[in-house]
Every structure is written in C-alpha cells, then in structure tokens.
Short mmCIF file of C-alpha atoms (C1' of nucleotides) in Angstrom, two decimals:
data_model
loop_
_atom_site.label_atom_id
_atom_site.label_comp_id
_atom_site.label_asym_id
_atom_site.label_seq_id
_atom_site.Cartn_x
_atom_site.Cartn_y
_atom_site.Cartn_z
CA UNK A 1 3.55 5.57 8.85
CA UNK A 2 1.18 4.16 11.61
CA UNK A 3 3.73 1.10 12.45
CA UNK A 4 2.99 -0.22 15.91
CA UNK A 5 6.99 -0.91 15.74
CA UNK A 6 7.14 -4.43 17.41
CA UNK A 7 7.97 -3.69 21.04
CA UNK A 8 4.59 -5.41 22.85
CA UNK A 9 4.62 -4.17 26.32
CA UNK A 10 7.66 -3.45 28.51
CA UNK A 11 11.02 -5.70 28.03
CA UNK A 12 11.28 -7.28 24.29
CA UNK A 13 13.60 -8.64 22.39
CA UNK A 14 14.83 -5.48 20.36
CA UNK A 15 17.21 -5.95 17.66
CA UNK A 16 20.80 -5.42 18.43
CA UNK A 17 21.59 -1.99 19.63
CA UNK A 18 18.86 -1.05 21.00
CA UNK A 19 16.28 0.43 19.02
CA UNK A 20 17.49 3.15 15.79
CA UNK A 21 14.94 5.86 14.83
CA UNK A 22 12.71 4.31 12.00
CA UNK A 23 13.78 6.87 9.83
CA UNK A 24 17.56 5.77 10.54
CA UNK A 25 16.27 1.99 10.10
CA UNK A 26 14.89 3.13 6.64
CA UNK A 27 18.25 4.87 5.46
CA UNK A 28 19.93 1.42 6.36
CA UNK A 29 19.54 -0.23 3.13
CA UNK A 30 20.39 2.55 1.35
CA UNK A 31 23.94 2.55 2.82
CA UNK A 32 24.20 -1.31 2.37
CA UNK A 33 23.68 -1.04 -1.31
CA UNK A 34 25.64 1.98 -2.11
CA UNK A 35 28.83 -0.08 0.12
CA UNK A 36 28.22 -3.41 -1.77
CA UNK A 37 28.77 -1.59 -5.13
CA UNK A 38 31.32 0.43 -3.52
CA UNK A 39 33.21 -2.94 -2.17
CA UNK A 40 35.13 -4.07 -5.18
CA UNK A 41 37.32 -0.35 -5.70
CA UNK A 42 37.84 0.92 -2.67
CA UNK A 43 38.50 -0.26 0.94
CA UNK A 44 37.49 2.68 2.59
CA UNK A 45 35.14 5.37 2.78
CA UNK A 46 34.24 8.76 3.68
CA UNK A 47 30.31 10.11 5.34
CA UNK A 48 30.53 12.41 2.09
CA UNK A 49 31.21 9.64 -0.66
CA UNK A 50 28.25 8.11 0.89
CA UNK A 51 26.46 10.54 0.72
CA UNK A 52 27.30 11.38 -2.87
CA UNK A 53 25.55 7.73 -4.05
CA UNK A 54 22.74 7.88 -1.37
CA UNK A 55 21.59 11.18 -1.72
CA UNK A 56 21.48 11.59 2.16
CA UNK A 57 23.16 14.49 3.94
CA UNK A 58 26.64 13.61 5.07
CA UNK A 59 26.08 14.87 8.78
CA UNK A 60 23.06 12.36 8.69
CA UNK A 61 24.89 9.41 7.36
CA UNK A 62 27.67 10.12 9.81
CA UNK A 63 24.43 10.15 12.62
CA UNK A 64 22.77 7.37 11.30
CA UNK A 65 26.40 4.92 11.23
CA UNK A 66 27.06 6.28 14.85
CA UNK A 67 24.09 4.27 16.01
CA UNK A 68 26.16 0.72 15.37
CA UNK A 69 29.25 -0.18 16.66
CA UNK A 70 31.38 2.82 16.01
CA UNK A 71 32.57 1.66 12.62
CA UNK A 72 34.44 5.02 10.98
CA UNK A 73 37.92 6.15 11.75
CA UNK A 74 38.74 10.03 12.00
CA UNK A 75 40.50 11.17 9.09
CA UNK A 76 40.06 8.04 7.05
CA UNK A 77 36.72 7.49 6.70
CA UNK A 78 34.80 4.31 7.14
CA UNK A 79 36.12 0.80 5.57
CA UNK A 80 33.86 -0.74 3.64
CA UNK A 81 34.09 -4.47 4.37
CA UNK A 82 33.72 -3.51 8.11
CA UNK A 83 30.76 -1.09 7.62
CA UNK A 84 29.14 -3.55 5.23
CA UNK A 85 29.03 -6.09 7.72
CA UNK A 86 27.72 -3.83 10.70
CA UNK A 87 24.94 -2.84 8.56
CA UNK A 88 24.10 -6.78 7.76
CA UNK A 89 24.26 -7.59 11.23
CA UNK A 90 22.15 -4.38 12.27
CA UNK A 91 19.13 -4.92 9.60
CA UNK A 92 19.70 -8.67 10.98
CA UNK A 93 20.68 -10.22 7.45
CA UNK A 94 22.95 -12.22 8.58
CA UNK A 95 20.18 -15.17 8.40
CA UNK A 96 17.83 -15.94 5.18
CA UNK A 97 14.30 -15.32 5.67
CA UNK A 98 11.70 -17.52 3.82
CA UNK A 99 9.14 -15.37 2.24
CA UNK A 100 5.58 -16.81 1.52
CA UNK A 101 3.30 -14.64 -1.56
CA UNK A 102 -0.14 -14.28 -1.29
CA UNK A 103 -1.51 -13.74 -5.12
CA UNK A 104 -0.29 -15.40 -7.92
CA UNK A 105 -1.48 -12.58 -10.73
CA UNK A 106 1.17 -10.78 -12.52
CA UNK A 107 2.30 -8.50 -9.20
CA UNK A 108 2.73 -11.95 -7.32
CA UNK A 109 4.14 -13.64 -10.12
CA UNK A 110 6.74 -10.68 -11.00
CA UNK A 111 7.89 -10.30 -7.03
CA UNK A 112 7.86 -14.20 -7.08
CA UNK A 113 10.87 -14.02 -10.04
CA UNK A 114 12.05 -10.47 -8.50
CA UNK A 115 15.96 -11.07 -8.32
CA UNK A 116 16.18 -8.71 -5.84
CA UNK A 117 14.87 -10.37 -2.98
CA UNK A 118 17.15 -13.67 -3.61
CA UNK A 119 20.66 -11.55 -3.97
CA UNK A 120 19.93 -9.91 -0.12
CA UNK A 121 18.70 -13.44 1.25
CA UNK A 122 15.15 -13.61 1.12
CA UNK A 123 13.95 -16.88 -0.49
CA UNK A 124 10.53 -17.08 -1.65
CA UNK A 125 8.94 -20.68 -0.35
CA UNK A 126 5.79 -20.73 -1.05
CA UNK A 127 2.91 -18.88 -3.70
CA UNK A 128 -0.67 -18.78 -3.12
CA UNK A 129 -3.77 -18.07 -5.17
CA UNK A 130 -7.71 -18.79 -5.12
CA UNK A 131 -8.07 -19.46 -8.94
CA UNK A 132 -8.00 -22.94 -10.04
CA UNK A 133 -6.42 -22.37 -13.35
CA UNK A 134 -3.33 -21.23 -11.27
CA UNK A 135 -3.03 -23.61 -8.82
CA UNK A 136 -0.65 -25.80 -10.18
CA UNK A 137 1.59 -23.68 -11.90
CA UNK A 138 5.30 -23.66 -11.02
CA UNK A 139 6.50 -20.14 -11.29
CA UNK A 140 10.24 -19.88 -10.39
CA UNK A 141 10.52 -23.40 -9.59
CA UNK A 142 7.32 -22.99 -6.96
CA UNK A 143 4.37 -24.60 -7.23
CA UNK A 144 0.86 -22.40 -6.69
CA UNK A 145 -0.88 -23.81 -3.82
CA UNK A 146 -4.64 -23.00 -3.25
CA UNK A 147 -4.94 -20.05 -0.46
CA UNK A 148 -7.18 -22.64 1.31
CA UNK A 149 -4.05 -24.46 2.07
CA UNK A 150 -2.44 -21.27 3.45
CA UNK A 151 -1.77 -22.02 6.92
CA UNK A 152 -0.34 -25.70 6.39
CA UNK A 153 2.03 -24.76 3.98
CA UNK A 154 3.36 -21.40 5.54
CA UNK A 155 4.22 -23.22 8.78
CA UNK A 156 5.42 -26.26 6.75
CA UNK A 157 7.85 -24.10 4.51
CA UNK A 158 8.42 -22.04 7.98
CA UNK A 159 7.79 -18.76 6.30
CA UNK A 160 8.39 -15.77 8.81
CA UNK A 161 7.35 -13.03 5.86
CA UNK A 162 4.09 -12.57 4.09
CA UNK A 163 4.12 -10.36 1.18
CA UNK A 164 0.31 -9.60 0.03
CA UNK A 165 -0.25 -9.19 -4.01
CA UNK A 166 -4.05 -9.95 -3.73
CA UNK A 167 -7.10 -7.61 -4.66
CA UNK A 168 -7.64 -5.00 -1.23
CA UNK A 169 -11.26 -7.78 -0.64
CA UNK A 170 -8.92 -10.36 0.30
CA UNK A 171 -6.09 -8.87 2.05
CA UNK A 172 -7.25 -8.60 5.35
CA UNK A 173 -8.27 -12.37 5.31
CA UNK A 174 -5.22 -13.32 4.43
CA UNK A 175 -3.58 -10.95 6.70
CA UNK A 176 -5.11 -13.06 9.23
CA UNK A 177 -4.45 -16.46 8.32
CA UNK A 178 -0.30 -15.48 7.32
CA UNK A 179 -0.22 -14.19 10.91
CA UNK A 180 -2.48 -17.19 12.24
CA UNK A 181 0.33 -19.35 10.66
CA UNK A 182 3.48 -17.52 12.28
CA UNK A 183 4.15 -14.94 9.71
CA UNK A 184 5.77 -12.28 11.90
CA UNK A 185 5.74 -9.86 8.95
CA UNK A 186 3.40 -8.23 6.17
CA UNK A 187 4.82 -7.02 3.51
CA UNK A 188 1.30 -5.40 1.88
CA UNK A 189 1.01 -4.66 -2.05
CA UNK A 190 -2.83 -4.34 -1.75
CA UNK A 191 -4.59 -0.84 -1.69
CA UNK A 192 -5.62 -1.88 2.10
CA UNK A 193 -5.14 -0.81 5.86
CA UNK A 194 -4.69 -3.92 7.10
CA UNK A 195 -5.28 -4.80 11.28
CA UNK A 196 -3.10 -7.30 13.12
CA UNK A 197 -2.04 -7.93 16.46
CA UNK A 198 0.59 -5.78 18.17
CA UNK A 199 3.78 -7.12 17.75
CA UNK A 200 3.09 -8.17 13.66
CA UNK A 201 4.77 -5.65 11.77
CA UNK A 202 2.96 -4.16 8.51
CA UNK A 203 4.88 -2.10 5.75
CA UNK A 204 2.67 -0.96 3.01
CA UNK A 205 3.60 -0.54 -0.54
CA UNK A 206 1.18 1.21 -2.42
CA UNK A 207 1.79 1.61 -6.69
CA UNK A 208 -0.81 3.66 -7.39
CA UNK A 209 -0.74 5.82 -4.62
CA UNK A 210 3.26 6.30 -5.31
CA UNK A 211 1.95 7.82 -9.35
CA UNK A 212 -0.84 10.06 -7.33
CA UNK A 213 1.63 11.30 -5.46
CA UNK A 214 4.25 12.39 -8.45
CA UNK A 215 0.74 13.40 -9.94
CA UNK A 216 0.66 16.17 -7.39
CA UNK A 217 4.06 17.65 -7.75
CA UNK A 218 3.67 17.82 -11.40
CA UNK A 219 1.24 20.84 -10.40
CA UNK A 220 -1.91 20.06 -11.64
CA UNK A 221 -1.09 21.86 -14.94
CA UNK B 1 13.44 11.43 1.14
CA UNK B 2 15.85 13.55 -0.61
CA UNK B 3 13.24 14.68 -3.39
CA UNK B 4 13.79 18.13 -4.60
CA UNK B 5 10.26 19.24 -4.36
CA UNK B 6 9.84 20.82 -7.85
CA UNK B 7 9.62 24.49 -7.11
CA UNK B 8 12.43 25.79 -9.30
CA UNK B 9 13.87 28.84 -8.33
CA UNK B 10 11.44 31.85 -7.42
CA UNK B 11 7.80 32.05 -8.77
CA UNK B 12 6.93 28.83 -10.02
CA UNK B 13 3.43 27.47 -11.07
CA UNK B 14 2.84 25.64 -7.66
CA UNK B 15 0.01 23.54 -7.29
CA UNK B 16 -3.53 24.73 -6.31
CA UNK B 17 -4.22 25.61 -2.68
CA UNK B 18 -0.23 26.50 -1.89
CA UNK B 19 2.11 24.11 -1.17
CA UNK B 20 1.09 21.28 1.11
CA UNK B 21 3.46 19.30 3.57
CA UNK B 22 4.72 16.76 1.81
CA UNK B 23 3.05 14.40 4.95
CA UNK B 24 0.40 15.67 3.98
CA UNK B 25 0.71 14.58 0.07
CA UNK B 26 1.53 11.10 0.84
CA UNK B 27 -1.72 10.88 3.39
CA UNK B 28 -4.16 12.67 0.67
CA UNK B 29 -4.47 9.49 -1.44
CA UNK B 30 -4.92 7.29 1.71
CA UNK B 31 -8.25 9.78 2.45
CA UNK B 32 -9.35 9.59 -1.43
CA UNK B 33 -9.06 5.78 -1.53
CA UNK B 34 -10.98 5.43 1.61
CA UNK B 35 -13.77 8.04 0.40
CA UNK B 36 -14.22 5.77 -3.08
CA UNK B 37 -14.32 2.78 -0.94
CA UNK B 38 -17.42 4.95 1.50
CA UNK B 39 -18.97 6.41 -1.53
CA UNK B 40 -21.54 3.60 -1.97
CA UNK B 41 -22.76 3.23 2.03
CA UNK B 42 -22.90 6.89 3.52
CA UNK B 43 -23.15 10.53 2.03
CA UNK B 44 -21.18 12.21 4.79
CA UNK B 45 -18.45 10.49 7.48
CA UNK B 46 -16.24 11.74 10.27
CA UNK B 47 -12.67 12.52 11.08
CA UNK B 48 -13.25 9.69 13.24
CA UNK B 49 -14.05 7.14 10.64
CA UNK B 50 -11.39 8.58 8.01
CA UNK B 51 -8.80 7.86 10.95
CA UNK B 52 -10.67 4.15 11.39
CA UNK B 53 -10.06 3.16 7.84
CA UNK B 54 -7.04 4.89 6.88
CA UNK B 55 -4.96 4.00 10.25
CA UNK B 56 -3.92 7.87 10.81
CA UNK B 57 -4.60 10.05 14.13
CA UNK B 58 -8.02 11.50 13.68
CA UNK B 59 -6.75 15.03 14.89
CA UNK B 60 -4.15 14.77 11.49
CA UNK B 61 -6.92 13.62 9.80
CA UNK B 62 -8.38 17.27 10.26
CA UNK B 63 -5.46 18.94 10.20
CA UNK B 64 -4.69 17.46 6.83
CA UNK B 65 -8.05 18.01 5.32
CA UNK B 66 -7.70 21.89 6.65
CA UNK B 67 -5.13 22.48 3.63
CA UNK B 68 -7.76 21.85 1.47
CA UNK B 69 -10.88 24.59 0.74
CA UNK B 70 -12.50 24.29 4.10
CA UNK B 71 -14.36 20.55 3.44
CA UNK B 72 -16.14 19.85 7.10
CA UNK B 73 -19.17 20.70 8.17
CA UNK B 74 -18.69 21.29 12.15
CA UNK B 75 -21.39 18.94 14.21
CA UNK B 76 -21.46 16.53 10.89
CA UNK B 77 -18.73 15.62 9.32
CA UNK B 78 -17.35 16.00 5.96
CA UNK B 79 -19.42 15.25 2.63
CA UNK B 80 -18.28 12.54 1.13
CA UNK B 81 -18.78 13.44 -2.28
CA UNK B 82 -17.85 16.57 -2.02
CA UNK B 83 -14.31 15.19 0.10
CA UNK B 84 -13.50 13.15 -2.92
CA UNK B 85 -13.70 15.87 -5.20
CA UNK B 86 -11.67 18.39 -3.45
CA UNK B 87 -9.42 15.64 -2.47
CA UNK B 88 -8.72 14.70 -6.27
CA UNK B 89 -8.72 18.52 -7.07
CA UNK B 90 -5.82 18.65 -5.23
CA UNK B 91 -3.92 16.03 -6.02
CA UNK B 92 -4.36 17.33 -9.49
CA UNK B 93 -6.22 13.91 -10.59
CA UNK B 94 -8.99 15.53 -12.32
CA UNK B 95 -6.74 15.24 -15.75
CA UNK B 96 -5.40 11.81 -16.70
CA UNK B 97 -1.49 10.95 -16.93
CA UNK B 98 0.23 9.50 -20.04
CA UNK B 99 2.88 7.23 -18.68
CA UNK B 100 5.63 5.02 -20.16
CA UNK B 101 7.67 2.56 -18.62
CA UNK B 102 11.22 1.56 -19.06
CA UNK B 103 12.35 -2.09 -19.02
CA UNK B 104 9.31 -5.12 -20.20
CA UNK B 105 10.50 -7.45 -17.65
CA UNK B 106 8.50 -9.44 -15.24
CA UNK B 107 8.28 -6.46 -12.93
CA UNK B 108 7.69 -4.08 -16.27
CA UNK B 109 4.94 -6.11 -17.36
CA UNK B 110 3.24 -6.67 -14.35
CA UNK B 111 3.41 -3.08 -14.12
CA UNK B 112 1.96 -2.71 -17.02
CA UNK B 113 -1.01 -4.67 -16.49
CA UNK B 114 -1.53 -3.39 -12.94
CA UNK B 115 -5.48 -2.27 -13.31
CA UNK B 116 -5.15 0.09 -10.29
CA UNK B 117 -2.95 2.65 -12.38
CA UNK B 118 -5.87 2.96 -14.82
CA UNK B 119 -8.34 3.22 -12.06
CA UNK B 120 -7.02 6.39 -10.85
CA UNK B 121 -6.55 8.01 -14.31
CA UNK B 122 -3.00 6.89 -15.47
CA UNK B 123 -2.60 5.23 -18.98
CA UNK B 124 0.37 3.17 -20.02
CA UNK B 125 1.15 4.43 -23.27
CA UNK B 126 5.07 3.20 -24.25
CA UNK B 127 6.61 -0.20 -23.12
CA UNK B 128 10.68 -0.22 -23.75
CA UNK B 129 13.16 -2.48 -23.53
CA UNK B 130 17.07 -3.51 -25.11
CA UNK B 131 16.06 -7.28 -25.89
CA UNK B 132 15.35 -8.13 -29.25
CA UNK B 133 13.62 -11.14 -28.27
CA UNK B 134 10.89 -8.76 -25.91
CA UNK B 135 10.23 -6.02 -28.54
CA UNK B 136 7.30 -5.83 -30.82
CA UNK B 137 5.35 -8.00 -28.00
CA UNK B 138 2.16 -6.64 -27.47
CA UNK B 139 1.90 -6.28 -23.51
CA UNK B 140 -1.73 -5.35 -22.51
CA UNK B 141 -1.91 -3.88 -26.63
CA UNK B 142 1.00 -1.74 -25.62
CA UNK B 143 3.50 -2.99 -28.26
CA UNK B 144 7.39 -3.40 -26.64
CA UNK B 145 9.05 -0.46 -28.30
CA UNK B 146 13.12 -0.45 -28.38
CA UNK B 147 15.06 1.60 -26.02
CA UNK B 148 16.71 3.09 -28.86
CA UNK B 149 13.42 5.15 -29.60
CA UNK B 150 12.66 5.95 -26.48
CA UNK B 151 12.91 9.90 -26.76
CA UNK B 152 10.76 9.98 -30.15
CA UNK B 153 7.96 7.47 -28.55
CA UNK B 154 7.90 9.08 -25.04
CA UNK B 155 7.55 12.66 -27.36
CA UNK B 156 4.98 10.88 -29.38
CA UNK B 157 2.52 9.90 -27.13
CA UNK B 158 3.19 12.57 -24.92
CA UNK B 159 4.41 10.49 -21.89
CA UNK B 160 4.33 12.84 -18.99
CA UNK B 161 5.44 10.38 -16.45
CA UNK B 162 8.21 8.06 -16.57
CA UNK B 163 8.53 4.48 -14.82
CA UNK B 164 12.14 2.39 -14.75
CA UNK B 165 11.34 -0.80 -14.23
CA UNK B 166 15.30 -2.24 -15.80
CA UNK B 167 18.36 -3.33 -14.04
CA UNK B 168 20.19 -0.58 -11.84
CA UNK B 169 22.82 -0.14 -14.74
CA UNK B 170 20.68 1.42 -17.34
CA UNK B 171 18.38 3.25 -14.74
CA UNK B 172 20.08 6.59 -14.47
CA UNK B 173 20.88 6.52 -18.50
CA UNK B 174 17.11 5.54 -18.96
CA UNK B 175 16.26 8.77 -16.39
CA UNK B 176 17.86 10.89 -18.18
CA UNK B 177 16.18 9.65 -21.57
CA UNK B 178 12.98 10.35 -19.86
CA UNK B 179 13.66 13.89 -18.88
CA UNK B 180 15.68 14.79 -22.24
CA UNK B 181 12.17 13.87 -23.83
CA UNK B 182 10.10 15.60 -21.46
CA UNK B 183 9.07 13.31 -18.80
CA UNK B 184 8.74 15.55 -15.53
CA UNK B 185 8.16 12.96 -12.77
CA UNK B 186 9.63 9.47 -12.53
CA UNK B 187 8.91 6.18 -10.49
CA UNK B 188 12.00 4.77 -9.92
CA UNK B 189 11.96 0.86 -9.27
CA UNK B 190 15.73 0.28 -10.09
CA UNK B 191 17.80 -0.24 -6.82
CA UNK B 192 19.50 3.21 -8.08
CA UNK B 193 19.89 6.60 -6.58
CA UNK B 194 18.97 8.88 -10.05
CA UNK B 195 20.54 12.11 -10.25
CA UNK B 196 17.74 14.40 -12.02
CA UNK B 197 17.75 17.99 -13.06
CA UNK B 198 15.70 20.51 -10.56
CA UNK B 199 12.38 20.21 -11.45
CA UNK B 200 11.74 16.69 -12.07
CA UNK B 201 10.28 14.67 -8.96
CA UNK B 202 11.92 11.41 -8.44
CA UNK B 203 9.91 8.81 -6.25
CA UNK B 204 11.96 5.39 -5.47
CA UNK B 205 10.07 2.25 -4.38
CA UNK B 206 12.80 -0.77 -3.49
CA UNK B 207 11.18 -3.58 -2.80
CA UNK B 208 14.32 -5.45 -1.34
CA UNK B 209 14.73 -2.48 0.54
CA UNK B 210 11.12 -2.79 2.10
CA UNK B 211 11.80 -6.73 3.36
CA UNK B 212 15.42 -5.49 4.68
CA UNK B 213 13.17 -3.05 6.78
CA UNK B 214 11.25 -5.86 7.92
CA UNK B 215 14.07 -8.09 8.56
CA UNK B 216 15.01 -5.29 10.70
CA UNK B 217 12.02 -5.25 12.91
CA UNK B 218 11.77 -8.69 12.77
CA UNK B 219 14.85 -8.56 15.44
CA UNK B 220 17.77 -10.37 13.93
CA UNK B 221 16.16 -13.42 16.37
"C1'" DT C 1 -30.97 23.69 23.47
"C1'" DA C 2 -27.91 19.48 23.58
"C1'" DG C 3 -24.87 16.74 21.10
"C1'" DA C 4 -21.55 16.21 17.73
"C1'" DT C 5 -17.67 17.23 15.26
"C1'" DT C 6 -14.79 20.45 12.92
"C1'" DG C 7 -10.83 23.73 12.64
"C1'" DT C 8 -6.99 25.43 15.10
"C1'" DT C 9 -3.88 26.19 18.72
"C1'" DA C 10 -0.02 25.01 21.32
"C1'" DA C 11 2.74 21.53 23.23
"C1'" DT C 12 5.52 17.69 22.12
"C1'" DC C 13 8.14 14.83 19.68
"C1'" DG C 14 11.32 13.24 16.22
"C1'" DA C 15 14.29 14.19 12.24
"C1'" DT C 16 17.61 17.06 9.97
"C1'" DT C 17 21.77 19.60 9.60
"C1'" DA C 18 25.57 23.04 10.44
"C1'" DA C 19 29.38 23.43 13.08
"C1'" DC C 20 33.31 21.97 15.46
"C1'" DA C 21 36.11 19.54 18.84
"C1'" DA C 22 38.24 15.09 18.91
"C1'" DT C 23 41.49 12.31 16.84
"C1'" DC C 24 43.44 9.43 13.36
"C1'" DT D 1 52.89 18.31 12.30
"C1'" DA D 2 49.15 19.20 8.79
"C1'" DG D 3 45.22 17.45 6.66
"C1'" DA D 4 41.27 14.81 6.80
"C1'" DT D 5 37.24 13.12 8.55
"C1'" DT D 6 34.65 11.24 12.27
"C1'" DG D 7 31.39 11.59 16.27
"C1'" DT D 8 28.51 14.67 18.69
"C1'" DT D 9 26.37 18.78 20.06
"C1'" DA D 10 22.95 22.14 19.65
"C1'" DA D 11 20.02 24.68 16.75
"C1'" DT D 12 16.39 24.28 13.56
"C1'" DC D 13 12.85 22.51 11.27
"C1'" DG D 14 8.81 19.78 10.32
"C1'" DA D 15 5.36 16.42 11.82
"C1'" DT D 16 2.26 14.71 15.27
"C1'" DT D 17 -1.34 15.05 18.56
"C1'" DA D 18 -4.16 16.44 22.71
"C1'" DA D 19 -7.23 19.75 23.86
"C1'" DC D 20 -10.83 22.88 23.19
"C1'" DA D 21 -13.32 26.84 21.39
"C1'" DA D 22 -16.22 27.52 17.46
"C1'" DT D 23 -20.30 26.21 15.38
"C1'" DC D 24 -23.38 23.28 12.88
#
DNA sequence: TAGATTGTTAATCGATTAACAATC
DNA sequence: TAGATTGTTAATCGATTAACAATC
C-alpha cells in the first residue's frame, strides 16, 4: 500500500527482469500455485485455464507472464514445467529463506507450525517471546528464545525475514532490532504502521482489519 | 482482487453513504484504528497526523474521509470522536458479527483466540472440524463442533460470517457449506481460489503468498 | 485579520481489459 | 491449411496526489 519498494537511490540490485508492476508481483503466486496443482495432469497450458483457477482475467495473466522470459507458445498455450520454473526463478525461490518470528502466543505459535511456509521454502529458524513461561518451549522443533536475545540469534541463525506476531506496543521495537540484525524483510501481523529504513521492505497483514472490511460489504444491514 | 463486490443485479440495499472505492474500504479501518489509538491524547487531529500514523498521502487522507458525511472542520481538523463514529458508521461496525470458523487447527485456533476480532465487535460463535480426536474440545469455551453439522450450527447461532481456516481440499466444499447456511461474507485462509455465488464477498489472506512477495523484493540475491 | 487546514479539482499515474495481428 | 492461443496494443478505468480556493 505505502511500500517504499526496495530500490534506495539510483542503480540497485533489482530482481531479475527488471522491475514487474507490484500488482503483477502480487498475481505471481497465484499463478505458481494454480501450475503446481496443475503439474501432475497436464503438460501444458492455456492464459484462459489459468485464469479459470486464479480468478484473474485471461488478457491479464497473458500480461502479467509476458513480463518473464517469454514462456507461452501461440496456439498451444504455456507448458507448465517451464512456466513453473520462470515463476520460481522470478519471485526468486529458487533459494530457501530462513524466517525468524517475533511472538510466541498462539498467532506466532500457529505461523511457527504453518505448513505452508515450509512446502514453498521458507524455514522458520528462530521464535521469540518476552514471557518467561515461554521461553523454553520447543514449538516445531524450535526452541523460544527471550526477545532480549533477538539480535544474536537472528544473525546467528542468518534470518533474512522477520515475521511480527507481537501486541502493536512492541512491534516497532522489534521492527528495529530484526532490521538492526540484518532482517531485510517484515512480514507484520501486528495492528501497527511500522517505520524502517528505505530499502527494508514491510508487508502488512492485518486479521481484523480483513473481517472490518467483509463487515462493510455485508451492507451494514 | 477479483471480488465481486456484492451489488447483485439492479437496486440492491448498498451500504450507507453510496458505494465507496473499494481503496477507500481497505484504508477506512487504517483511519479508525489510528483514531482509537488518538482517542485518549487529543480531541481533534489533522489530515496531517492521520497520514503520520497511518503511512497514507495526507491529500488521500482527505479525499477518503470526503466519502463520509462531511467530518472536517476547515482551519482545525477533524474531531476525533466524532471521526471514529462516522468512520465505524460506515464500515457498518456499529452492530456486532457472529462468526464461525472452519477447520480447529493451529491456524483455526489461534484464530479463534485472536482478542483483536472481539475488540472490533466480531464473536466466534462455531469451531468445526473432520477429526474426531479435535471435536468436543472446548477452544476459548467455543466447543469443536463436527463438520458434518456445520449448516445446522452456522443456522443456529446465526453465523453471518464465515472463516476457512482447513486444508485447500475441503475449502471450496466448506464455502459452499457456509453460503448454503447463510453465511454472506467469507475469510478465506485456504491456499484456494473459492468459487462463490454473486452476492457473497470472498476476502483471501495467503500467508505463503505474502513471504513469496517478499522473497520477491528481497531480489533473488 | 492571519494562520491553519479542509474539501475538491485536475493532472498524473498505474492497472485492467478488449481486440487482434502474429504465429505456432 | 485451419484452428488455437499467445503477445501486444490501445482504450478505459480507477487510484493517487499536488495544488489551491474555501473557510473556520
């Protein structure tokens, strides 16, 4: 929404082909998925089948692929092993990231077992919380370290994602100290703005606000 | 993203001042939280310091707030009390929300004990789930019901609001469970692209789809 | 009155999509 | 060749924002 998107100053490194509209960036994932489940019956493709299971417009899909290496083939479609890769390589998840979680309540604890995050190579390394009672605990095989002992461990478990499950008091403290530590990315579950340094990247995720939202469409009837 | 924004066919009941941009929707509970957060320190406050706290463009701070029954006092600023009100007028958060969520695993349960639904006027009221081992546990004293009953219970407690929190499989059977039994919005947390009859709104949060977006910016380096 | 700040205009920018030529 | 489907153009639409008159 109010991204600063990376790019500090004049020549960075941007990711592969040059930079995609965010909104193209966002569809990404969606195409990934819907090709992964697609991958064991078929070996190819049309912009209109994937459409169909991503419930984007088939002129935008066909847009939104023509930003990576031209992947589709006129009158056949796109195949899916190919396209699947491009899209790996173009999100840049062709490396594992390790993933460090700030807040070891139930939110922390659930993301911390999330299954999700393991199958598209994220691997949580390391779990944080202030209370004593939790520090200690091994959930998923990780220990809860105290958030005093933040910094150390992100940059010994070389965690370049932060993902934020705290109360919104604490966030932006520990917004500070994941990014002091090397964290090049905030993935924010706490109702917070937060404020980093240009070239940190922030993406908010925001439960409550998502039901407020629905709350509005259902027409305050 | 793709949502069909409610308004079936012709003259439907839309929601109180018009329809608003949906921009403008997703920004209105940024505004509200910050306004709770201001309530304590300051009766009135600024486009200026909306903008501040919220991390939006002061100007579509204004221009956002405009939708609503003129709010601003010109030379002042906007009341804050007053703001809040309006701003949960029209989000249509002056009633409260029954809500029941599908699938009483880690994520389900955290869910279910998230205190920021309740906060803003949404009660849990059904817990479901397939595993025999899970149901009849008392999550937050909201006993885990079996899927199998999920029409009467939803009908029961009159669940107005549906949240999938199961595997991508059952989601879309699950969906339509929810809207057979009256359920007209849904928070979709399955990796699953639901196919819903006009009328329901369908919001999707993917949480491995958020860190792929990250990986992304984080420049495949 | 002078200072502040809204509400609104108009320009700009980015995202979406229909249409179709290119081409497999 | 005929049929299919991409890649791309151009039109449209919606969202953002600077600027400023209105006005407290």
């Amino acid at each position: 929404m109010h991204l600063d998107f990376g790019v500090t100053g004049g020549a960075s490194l941007t990711p592969m082909k040059g930079n995609l509209p965010p909104a193209t960036v966002a569809r990404l994932p969606l195409y990934l998925r819907a090709l992964i489940d697609l991958a064991a019956g078929q070996s190819t493709c049309s912009s209109e089948e994937l459409a169909e299971c991503t419930g984007v417009n088939p002129a935008q899909v066909r847009k939104d692929l023509s930003y990576l290496e031209a992947a589709g083939v006129r009158g056949v479609g796109y195949r899916v092993a190919t396209l699947r890769d491009q899209l790996r390589a173009a999100l840049g998840l062709t490396r594992s990231y390790r993933v460090a979680i700030a807040g070891a309540g139930n939110l922390g604890r659930a993301l911390t077992m999330y299954p999700g995050f393991m199958d598209s190579g994220f691997e949580i390394v390391a779990l944080f919380d202030v209370d004593p009672e939790r520090i200690g605990d091994e959930i998923n095989s990780i220990p809860v370290s105290p958030l005093g002992a933040l910094e150390d461990v992100v940059r010994d478990r070389g965690a370049a994602i932060g993902i934020i499950a705290t109360p919104a008091e604490a966030a932006q403290e520990v917004a500070d100290r994941f990014v002091a530590a090397g964290v090049q990315s905030i993935l924010n579950f706490a109702p917070a703005i937060l404020k980093v340094k240009e070239g940190v990247v922030v993406r908010r995720v925001d439960l409550s606000t998502e039901l407020q939202i629905l709350a509005y469409y259902q027409g305050a009837n």
